[in-house]
Coordinates of C-alpha atoms in Angstrom, one line a residue:
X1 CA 170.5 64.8 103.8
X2 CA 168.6 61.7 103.5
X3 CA 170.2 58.3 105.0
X4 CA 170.6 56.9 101.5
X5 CA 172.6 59.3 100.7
X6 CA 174.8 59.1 103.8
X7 CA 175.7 55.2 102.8
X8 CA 177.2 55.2 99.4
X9 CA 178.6 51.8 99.8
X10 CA 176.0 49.9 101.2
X11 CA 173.4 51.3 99.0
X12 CA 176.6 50.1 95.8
X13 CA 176.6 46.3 97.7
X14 CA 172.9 46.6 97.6
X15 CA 173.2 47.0 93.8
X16 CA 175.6 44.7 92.6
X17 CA 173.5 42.1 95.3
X18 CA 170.5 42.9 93.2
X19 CA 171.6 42.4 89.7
X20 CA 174.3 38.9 90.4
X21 CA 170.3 37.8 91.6
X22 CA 169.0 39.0 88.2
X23 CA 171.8 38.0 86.0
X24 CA 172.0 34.4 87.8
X25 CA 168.4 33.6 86.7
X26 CA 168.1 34.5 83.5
X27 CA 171.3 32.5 83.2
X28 CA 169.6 29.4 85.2
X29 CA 166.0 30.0 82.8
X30 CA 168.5 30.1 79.7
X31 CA 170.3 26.9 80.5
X32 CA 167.1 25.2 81.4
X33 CA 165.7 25.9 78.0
X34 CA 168.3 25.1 76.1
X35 CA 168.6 21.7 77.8
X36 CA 165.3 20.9 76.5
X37 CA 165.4 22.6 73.2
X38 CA 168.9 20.7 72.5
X39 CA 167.4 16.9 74.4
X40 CA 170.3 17.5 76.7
X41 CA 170.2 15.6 80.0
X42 CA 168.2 12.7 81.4
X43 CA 165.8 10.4 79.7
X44 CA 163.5 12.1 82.1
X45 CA 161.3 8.7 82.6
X46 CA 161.5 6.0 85.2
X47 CA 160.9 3.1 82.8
X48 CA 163.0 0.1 82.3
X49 CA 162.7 0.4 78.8
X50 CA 166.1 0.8 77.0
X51 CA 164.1 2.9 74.3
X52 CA 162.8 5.6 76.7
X53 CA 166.1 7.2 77.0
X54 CA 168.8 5.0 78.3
X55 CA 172.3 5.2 76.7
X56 CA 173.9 2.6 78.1
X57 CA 172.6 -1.6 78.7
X58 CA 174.5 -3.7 80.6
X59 CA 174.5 -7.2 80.0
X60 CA 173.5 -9.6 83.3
X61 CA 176.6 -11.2 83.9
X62 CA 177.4 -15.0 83.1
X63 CA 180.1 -17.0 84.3
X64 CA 182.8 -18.3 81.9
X65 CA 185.3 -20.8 81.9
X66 CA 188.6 -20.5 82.7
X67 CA 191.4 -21.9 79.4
X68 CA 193.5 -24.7 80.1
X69 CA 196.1 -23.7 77.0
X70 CA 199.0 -21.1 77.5
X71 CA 198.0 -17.7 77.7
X72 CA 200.9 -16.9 74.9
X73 CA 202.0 -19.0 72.0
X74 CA 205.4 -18.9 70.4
X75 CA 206.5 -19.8 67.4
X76 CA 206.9 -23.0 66.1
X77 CA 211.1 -24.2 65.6
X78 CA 212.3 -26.0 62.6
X79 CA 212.3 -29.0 65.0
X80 CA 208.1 -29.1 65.6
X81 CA 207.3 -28.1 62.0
X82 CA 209.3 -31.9 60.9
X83 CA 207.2 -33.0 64.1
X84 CA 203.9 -32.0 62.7
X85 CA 204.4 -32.9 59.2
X86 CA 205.4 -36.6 61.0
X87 CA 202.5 -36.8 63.2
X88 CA 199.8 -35.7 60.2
X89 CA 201.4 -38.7 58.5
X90 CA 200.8 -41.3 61.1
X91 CA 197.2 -39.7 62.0
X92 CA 195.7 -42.7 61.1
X93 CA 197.5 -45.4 62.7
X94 CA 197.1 -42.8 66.2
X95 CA 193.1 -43.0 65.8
X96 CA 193.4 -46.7 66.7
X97 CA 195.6 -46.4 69.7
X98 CA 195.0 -44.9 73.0
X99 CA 195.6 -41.1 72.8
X100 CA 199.4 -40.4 74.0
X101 CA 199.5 -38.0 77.0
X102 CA 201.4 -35.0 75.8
X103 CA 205.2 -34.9 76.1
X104 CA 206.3 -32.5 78.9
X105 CA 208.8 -29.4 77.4
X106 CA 210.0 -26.2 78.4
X107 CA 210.1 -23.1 75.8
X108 CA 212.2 -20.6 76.7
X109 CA 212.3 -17.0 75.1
X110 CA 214.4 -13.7 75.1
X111 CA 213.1 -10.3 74.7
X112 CA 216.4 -8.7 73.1
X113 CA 219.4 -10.7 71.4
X114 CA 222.0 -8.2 71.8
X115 CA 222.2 -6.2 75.2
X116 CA 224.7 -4.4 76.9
X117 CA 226.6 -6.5 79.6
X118 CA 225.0 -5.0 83.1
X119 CA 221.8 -4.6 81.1
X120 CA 218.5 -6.4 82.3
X121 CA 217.4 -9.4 80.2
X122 CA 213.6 -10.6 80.3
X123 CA 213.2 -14.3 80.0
X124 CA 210.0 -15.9 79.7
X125 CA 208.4 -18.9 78.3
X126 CA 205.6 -21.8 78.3
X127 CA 205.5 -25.1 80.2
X128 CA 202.4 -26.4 80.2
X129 CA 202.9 -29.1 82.4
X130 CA 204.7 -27.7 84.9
X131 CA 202.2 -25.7 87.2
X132 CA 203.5 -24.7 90.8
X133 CA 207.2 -25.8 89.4
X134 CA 210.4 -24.1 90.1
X135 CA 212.9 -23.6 87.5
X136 CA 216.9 -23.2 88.1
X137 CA 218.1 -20.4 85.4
X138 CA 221.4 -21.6 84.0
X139 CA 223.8 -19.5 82.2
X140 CA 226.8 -20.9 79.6
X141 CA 229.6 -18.0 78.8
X142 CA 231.1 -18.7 75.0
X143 CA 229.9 -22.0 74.8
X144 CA 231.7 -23.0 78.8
X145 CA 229.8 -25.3 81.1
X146 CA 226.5 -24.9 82.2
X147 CA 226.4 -23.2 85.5
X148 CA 223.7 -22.5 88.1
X149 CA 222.7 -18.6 88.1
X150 CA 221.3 -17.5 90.8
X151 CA 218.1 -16.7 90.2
X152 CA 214.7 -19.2 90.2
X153 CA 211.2 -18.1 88.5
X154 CA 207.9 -19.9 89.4
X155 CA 205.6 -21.3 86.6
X156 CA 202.4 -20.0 87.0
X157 CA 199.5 -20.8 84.3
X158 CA 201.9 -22.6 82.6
X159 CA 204.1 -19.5 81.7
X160 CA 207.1 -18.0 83.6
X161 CA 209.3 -14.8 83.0
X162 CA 212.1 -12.9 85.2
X163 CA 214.6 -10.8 84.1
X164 CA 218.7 -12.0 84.3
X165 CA 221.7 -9.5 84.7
X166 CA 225.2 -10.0 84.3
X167 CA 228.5 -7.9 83.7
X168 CA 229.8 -10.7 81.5
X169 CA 230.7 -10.3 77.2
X170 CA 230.6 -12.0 74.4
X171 CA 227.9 -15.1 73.4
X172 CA 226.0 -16.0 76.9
X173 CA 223.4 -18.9 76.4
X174 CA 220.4 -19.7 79.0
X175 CA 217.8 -22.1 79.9
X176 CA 216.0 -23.1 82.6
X177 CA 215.6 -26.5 84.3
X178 CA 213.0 -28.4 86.2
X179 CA 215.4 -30.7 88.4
X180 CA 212.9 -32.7 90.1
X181 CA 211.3 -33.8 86.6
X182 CA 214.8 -33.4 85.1
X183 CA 213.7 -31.5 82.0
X184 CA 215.6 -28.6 80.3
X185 CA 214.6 -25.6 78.6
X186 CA 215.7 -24.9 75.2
X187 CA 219.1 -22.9 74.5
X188 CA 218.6 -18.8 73.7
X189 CA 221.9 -17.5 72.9
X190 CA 222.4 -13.4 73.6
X191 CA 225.4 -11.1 72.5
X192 CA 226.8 -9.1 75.3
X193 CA 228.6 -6.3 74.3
X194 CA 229.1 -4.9 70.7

């Protein structure tokens, strides 16, 4: 007996050793090939030239100025529309006076009018002079007194937005205040409850 013959398994792991070798590059060759046959992969050059391969340009960067309006714009109420039609008349007579500075206003939105009472509200809106203000929420319950609600909301960018909560039903107004410029909001009215 020969000591091949005496190691069956060795000379099997032998084998198998042999032919993953084989099998593994003829598989590497085949890829290889077909990258090149296909123009798969890299432009392959180590120009600069966008037109030797490169996909993908990025621009140099450039700095850009930041915008001074309202990142959001609503839309316009029947009140401004009368406003604009007024100021278009008097156009003329403005180009001969000192520009006017603009007038200071809070415009408050709702993002639902009709909730469930307990459900969360979102409030937001614009003030484009008030940057770094703080603004009392006030809430009215079927057309009550205006009361305080405890909750405030920053003006940042000259926008603002918190969501309100309350287990109260039936029409619920809000606004918001600036009390150190004294300046109120606009009334939303919300049904809560069905």
């Amino acid at each position: 007996m020969s000591d091949s013959e005496d190691k069956p398994v060795v000379n099997g792991l032998v084998a198998l050793v042999a032919v993953a070798v084989v099998v593994g590059l003829l598989a590497g060759i085949a890829a290889i090939i077909g990258t090149k046959v296909l123009g798969v992969g890299g432009g392959g050059g180590g120009s600069d030239d966008p037109a030797a391969g490169d996909s993908l340009v990025m621009p140099d960067p450039e700095r850009t100025t930041r915008a001074s309006d309202p990142l959001i714009t609503l839309e316009p109420s029947d009140d401004e529309e009368s406003e604009s039609a007024a100021a278009s008349e008097t156009a003329s007579e403005e180009t001969t006076r000192k520009p006017r500075k603009p007038k200071a206003e809070i415009t408050l939105s709702q993002g639902a009018f009709q909730v469930s009472p307990g459900e969360d509200l979102y409030l937001s809106g614009i003030y484009p002079q008030g940057e770094g203000a703080v603004l009392d929420v006030q809430i009215r319950v079927n057309d009550g007194a205006w009361a305080d609600f405890p909750v405030d909301v920053n003006v940042s960018d000259a926008t603002f937005s918190t969501y309100v909560n309350t287990s109260q039903t039936g029409e619920i107004e809000w606004r918001v205040v600036d009390s150190d410029r004294k300046l109120k909001s606009n009334a939303i009215k919300v049904t809560y409850g069905g």
